[in-house]
PDB file of C-alpha atoms in Angstrom:
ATOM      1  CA  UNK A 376      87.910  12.493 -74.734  1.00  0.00           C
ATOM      2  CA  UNK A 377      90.987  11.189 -72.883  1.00  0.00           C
ATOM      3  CA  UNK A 378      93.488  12.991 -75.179  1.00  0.00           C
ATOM      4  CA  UNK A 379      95.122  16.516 -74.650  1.00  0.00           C
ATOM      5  CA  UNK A 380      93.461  19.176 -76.709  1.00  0.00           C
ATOM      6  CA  UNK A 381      96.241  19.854 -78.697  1.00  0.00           C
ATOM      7  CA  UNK A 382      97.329  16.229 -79.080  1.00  0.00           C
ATOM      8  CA  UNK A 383      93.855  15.392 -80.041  1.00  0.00           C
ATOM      9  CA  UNK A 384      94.069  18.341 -82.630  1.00  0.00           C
ATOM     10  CA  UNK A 385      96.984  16.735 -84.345  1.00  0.00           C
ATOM     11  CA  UNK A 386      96.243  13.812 -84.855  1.00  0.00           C
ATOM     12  CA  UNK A 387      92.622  14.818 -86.439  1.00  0.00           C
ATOM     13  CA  UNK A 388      94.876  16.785 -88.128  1.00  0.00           C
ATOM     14  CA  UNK A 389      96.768  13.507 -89.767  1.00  0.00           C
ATOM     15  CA  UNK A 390      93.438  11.804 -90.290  1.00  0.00           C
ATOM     16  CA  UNK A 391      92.103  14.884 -92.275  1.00  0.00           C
ATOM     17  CA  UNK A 392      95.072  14.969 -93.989  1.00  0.00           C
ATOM     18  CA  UNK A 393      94.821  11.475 -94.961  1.00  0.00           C
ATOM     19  CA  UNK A 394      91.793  11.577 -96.751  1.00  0.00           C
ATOM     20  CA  UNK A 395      91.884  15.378 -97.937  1.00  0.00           C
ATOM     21  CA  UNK A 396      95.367  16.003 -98.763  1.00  0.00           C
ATOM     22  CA  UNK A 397      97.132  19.077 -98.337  1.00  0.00           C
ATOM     23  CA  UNK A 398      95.862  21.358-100.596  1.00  0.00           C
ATOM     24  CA  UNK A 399      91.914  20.712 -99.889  1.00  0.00           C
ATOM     25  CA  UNK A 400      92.236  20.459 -96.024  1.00  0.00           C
ATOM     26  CA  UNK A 401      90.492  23.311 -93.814  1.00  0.00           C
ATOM     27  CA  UNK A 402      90.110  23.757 -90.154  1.00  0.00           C
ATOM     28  CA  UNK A 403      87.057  22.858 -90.599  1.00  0.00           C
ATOM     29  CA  UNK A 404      87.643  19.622 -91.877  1.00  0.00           C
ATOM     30  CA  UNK A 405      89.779  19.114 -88.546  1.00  0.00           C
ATOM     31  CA  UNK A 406      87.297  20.164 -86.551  1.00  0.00           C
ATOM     32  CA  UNK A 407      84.939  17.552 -87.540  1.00  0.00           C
ATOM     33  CA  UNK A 408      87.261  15.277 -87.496  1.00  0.00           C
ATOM     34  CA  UNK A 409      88.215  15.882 -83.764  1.00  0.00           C
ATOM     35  CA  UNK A 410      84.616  16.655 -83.286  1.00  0.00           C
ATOM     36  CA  UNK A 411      85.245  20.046 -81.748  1.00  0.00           C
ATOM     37  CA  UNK A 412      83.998  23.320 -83.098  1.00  0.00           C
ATOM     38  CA  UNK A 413      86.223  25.382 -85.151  1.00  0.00           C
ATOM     39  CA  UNK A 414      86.152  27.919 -82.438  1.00  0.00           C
ATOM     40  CA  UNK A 415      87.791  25.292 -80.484  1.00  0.00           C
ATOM     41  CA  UNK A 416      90.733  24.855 -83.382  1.00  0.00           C
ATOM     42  CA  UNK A 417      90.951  28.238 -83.382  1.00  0.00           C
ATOM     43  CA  UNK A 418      91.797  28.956 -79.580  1.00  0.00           C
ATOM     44  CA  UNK A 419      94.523  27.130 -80.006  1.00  0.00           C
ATOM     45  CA  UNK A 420      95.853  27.443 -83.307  1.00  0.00           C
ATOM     46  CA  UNK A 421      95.050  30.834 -85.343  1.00  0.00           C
ATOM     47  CA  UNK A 422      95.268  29.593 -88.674  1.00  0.00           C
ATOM     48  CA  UNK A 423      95.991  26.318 -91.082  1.00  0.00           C
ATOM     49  CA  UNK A 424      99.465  27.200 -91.551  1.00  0.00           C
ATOM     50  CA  UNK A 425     100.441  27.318 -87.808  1.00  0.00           C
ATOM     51  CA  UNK A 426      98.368  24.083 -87.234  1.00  0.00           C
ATOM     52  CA  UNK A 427     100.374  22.838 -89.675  1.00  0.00           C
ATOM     53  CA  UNK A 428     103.461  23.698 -88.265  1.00  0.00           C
ATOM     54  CA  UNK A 429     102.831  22.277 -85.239  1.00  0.00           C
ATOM     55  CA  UNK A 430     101.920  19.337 -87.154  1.00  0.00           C
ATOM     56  CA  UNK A 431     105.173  19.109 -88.509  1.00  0.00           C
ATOM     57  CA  UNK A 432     106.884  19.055 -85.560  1.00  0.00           C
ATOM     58  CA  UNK A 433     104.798  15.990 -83.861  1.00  0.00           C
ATOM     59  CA  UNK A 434     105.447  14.198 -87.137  1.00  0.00           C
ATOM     60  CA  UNK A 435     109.324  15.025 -86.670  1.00  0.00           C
ATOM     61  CA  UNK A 436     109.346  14.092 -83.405  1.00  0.00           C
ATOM     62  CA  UNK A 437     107.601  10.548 -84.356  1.00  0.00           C
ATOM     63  CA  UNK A 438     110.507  10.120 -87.548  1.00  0.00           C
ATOM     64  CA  UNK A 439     113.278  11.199 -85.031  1.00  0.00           C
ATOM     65  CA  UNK A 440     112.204   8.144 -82.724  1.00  0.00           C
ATOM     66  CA  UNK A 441     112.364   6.076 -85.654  1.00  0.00           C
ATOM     67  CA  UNK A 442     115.733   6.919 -87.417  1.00  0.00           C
ATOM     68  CA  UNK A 443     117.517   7.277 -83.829  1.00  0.00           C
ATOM     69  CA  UNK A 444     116.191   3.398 -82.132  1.00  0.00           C
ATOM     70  CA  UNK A 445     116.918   1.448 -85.536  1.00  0.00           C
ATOM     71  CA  UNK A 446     117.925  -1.939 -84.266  1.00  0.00           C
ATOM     72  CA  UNK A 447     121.521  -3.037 -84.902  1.00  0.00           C
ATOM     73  CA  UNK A 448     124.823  -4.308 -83.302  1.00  0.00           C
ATOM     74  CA  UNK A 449     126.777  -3.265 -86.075  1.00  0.00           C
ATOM     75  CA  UNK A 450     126.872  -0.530 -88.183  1.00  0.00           C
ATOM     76  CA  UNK A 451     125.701  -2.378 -91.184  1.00  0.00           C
ATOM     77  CA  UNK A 452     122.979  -4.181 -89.150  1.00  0.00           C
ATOM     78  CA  UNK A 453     121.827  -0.698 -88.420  1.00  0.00           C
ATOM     79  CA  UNK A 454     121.705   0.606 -91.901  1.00  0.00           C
ATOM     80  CA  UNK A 455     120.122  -2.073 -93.031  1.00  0.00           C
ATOM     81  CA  UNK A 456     117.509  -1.896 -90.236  1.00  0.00           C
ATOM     82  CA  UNK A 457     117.127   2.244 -91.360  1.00  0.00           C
ATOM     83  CA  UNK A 458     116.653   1.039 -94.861  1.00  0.00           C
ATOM     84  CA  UNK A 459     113.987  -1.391 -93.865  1.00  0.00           C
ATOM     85  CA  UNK A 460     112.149   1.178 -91.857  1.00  0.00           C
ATOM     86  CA  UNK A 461     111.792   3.760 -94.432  1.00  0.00           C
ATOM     87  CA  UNK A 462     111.112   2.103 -97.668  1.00  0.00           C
ATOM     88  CA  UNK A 463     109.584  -1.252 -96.621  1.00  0.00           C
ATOM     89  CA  UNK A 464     106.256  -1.910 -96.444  1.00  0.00           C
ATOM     90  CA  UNK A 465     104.437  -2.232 -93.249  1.00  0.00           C
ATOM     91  CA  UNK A 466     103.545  -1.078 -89.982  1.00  0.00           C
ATOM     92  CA  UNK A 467     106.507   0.984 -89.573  1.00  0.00           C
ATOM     93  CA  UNK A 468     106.001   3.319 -92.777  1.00  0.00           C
ATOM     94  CA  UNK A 469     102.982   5.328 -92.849  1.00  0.00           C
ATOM     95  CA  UNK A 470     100.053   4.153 -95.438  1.00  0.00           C
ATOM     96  CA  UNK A 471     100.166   5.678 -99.474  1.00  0.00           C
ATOM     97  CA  UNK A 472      97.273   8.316 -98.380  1.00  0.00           C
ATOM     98  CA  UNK A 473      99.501   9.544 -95.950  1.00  0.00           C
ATOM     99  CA  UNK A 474     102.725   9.810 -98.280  1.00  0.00           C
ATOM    100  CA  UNK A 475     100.587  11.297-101.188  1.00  0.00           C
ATOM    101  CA  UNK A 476      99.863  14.415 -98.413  1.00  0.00           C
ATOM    102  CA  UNK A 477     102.638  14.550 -97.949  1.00  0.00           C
ATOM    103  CA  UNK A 478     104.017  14.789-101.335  1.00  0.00           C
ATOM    104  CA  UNK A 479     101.661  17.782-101.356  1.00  0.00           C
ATOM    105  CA  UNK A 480     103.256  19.100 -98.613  1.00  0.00           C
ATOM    106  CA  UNK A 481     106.604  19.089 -99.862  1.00  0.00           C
ATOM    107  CA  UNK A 482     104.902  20.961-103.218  1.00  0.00           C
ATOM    108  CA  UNK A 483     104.337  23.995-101.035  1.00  0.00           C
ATOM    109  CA  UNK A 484     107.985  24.133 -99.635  1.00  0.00           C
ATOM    110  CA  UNK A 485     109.229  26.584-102.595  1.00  0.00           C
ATOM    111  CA  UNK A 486     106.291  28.979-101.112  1.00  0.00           C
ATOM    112  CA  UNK A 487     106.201  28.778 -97.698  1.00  0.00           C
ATOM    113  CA  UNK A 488     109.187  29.222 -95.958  1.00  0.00           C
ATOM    114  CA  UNK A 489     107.597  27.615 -92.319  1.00  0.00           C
ATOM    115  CA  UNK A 490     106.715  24.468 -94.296  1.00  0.00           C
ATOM    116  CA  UNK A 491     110.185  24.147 -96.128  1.00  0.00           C
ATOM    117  CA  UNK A 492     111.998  24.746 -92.903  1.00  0.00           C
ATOM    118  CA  UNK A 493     110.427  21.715 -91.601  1.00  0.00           C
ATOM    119  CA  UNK A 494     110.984  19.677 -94.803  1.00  0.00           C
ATOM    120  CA  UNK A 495     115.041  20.856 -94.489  1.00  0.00           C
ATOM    121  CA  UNK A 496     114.930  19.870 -90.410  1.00  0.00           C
ATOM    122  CA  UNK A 497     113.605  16.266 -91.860  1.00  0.00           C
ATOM    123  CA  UNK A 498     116.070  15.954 -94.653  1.00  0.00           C
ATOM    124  CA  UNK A 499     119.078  17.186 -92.297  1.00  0.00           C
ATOM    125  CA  UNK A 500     117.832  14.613 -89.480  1.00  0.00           C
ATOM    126  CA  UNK A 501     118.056  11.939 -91.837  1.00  0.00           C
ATOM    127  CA  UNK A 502     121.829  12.788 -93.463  1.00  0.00           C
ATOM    128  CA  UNK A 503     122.863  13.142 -89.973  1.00  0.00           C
ATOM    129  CA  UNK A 504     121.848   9.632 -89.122  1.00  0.00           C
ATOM    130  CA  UNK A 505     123.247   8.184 -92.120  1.00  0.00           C
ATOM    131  CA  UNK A 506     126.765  10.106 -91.197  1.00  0.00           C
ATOM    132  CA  UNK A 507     126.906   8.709 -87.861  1.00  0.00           C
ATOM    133  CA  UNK A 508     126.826   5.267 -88.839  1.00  0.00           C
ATOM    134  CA  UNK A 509     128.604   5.820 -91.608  1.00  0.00           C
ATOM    135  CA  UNK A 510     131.315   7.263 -89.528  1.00  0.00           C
ATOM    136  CA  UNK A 511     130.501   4.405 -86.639  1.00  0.00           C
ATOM    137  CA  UNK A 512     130.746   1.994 -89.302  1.00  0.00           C
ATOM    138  CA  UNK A 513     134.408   3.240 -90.785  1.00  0.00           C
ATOM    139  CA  UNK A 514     135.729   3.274 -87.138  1.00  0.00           C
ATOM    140  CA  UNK A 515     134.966   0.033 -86.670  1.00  0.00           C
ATOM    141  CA  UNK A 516     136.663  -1.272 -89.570  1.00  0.00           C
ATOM    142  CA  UNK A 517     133.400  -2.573 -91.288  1.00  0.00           C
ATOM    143  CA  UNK A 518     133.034   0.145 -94.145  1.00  0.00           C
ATOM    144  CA  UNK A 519     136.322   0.568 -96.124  1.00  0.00           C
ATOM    145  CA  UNK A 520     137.888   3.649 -94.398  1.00  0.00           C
ATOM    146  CA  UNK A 521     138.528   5.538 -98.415  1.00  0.00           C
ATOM    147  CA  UNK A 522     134.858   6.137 -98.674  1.00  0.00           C
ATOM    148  CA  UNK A 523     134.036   9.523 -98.058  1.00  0.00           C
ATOM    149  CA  UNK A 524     131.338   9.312 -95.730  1.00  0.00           C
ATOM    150  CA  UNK A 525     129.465  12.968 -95.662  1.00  0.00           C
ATOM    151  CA  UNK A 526     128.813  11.957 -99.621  1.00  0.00           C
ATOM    152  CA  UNK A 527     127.861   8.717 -99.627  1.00  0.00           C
ATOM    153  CA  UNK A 528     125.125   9.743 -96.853  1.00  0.00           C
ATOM    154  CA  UNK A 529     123.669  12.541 -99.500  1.00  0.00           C
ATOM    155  CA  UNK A 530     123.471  10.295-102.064  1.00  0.00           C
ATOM    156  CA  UNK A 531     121.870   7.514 -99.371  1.00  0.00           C
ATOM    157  CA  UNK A 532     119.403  10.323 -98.392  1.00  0.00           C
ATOM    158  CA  UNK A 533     118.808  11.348-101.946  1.00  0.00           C
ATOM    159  CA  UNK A 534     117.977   7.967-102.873  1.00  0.00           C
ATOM    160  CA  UNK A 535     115.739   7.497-100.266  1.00  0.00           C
ATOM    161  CA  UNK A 536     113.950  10.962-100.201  1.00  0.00           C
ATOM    162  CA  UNK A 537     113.622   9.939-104.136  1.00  0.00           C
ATOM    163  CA  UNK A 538     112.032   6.316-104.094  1.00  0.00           C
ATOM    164  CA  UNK A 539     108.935   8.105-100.799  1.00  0.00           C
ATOM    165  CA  UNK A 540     108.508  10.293-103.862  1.00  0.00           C
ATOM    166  CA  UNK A 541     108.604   8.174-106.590  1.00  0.00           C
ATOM    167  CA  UNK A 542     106.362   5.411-104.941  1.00  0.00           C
ATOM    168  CA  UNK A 543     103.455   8.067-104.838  1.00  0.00           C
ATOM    169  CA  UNK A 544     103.976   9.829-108.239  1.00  0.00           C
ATOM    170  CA  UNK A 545     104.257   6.911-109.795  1.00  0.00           C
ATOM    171  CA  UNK A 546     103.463   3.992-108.280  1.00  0.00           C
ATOM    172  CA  UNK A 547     106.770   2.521-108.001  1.00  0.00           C
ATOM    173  CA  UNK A 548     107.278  -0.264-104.898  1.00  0.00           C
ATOM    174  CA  UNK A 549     110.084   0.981-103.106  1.00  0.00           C
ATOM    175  CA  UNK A 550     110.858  -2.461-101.649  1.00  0.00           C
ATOM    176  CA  UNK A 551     112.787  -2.771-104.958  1.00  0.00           C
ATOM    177  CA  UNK A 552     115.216  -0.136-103.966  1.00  0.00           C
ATOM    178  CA  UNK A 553     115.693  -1.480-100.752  1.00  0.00           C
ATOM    179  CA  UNK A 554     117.222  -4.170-101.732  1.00  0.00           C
ATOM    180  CA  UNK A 555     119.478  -2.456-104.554  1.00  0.00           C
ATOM    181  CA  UNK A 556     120.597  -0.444-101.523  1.00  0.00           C
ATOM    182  CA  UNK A 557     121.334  -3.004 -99.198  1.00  0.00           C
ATOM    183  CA  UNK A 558     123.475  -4.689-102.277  1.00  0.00           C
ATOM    184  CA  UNK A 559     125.136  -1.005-102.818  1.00  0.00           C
ATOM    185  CA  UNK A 560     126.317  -1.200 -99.457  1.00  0.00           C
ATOM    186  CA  UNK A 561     127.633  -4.692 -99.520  1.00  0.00           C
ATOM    187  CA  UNK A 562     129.268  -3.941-102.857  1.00  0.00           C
ATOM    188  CA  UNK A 563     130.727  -0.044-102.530  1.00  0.00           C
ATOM    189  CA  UNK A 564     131.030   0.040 -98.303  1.00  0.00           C
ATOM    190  CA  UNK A 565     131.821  -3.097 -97.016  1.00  0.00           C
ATOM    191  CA  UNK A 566     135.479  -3.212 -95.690  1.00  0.00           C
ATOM    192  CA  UNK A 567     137.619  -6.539 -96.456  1.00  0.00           C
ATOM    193  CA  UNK A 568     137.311  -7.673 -92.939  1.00  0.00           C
ATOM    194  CA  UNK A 569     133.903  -7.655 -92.948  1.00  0.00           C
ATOM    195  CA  UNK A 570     133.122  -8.652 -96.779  1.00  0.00           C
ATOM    196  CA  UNK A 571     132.846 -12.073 -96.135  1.00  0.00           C
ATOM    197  CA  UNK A 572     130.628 -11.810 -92.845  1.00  0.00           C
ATOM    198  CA  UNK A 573     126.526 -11.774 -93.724  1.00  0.00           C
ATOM    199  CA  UNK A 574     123.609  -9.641 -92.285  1.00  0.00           C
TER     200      UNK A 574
END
């Protein structure tokens, strides 16, 4: 196999993840999926829960790449674009088995203190994002410069966070909110230089 061990580990890891979920996965399960022996799995990795760790940070590594190159000249072109990338449909956003894992992933966070230190790195990458162009945005004069930035990102995040969670518990598109965010911003953000200018 052309892959690094350990790269080749993880991402048998997301497969078996994928189809097993969280709470039924074992290393053995990755094993075959990588088509190693669990010996293997276990030289480098001595149990699920550091596997999964690691796992967590090549997934955070992937979502960092994707919340920091959102395309975008403009601060609003570039929350639209983050918007698009996290609740739209399609190549970009990873399939329903993989967000129902993970909803069983975030399940464990009030027990394990490794995974929910992930979960908060995640949350905290995301609210930082949204700040920036948030703040980008007021400097430039294309967000009205009495919104209070720092809280209009937690309630972007919250919203967002909410509708990955909502779309797997209950089967709720989260294209919808997309849109009702994208007309939040043009209603609540938009400064009166830009109001009149279009995505």
């Amino acid at each position: 196999m052309d892959e690094e061990p350990r790269t080749e580990i993880l991402n048998a890891t997301y497969r078996a993840l994928c189809e097993r979920g969280y709470a039924d996965l074992t290393l053995q399960d990755i094993a075959t999926e990588a088509e190693r022996s669990k010996a293997s799995i276990h030289y480098h990795y001595d149990t699920k829960e550091e596997l999964f760790t690691a796992f967590l940070d090549h997934l955070y590594d992937r979502y960092m790449a994707q919340i920091e190159t959102v395309s975008g000249e403009t601060a609003r072109e570039q929350l639209r674009s983050l918007f698009d990338t996290l609740l739209a449909d399609g190549d970009a956003v990873p399939g329903t088995e993989f967000r129902t894992a993970m909803l069983e992933v975030k399940a464990q966070a009030p027990y394990n203190e490794g995974v929910q230190a992930k979960l908060i790195q995640f949350d905290e990458a995301l609210l930082g994002r949204i700040q920036d162009i948030l703040a980008d945005g007021i400097e430039t004069g294309e967000f009205d410069d009495s919104i209070e930035h720092e809280l209009v990102a937690e309630f972007l995040t919250t919203a967002i966070t909410g509708a990955r969670t909502r779309g797997v518990a209950v089967d709720c598109s989260v294209e919808r909110l997309d849109e009702m965010m994208i007309e939040y911003v043009e209603t609540h953000l938009i400064g009166e230089t830009t109001a009149e200018v279009p995505y």
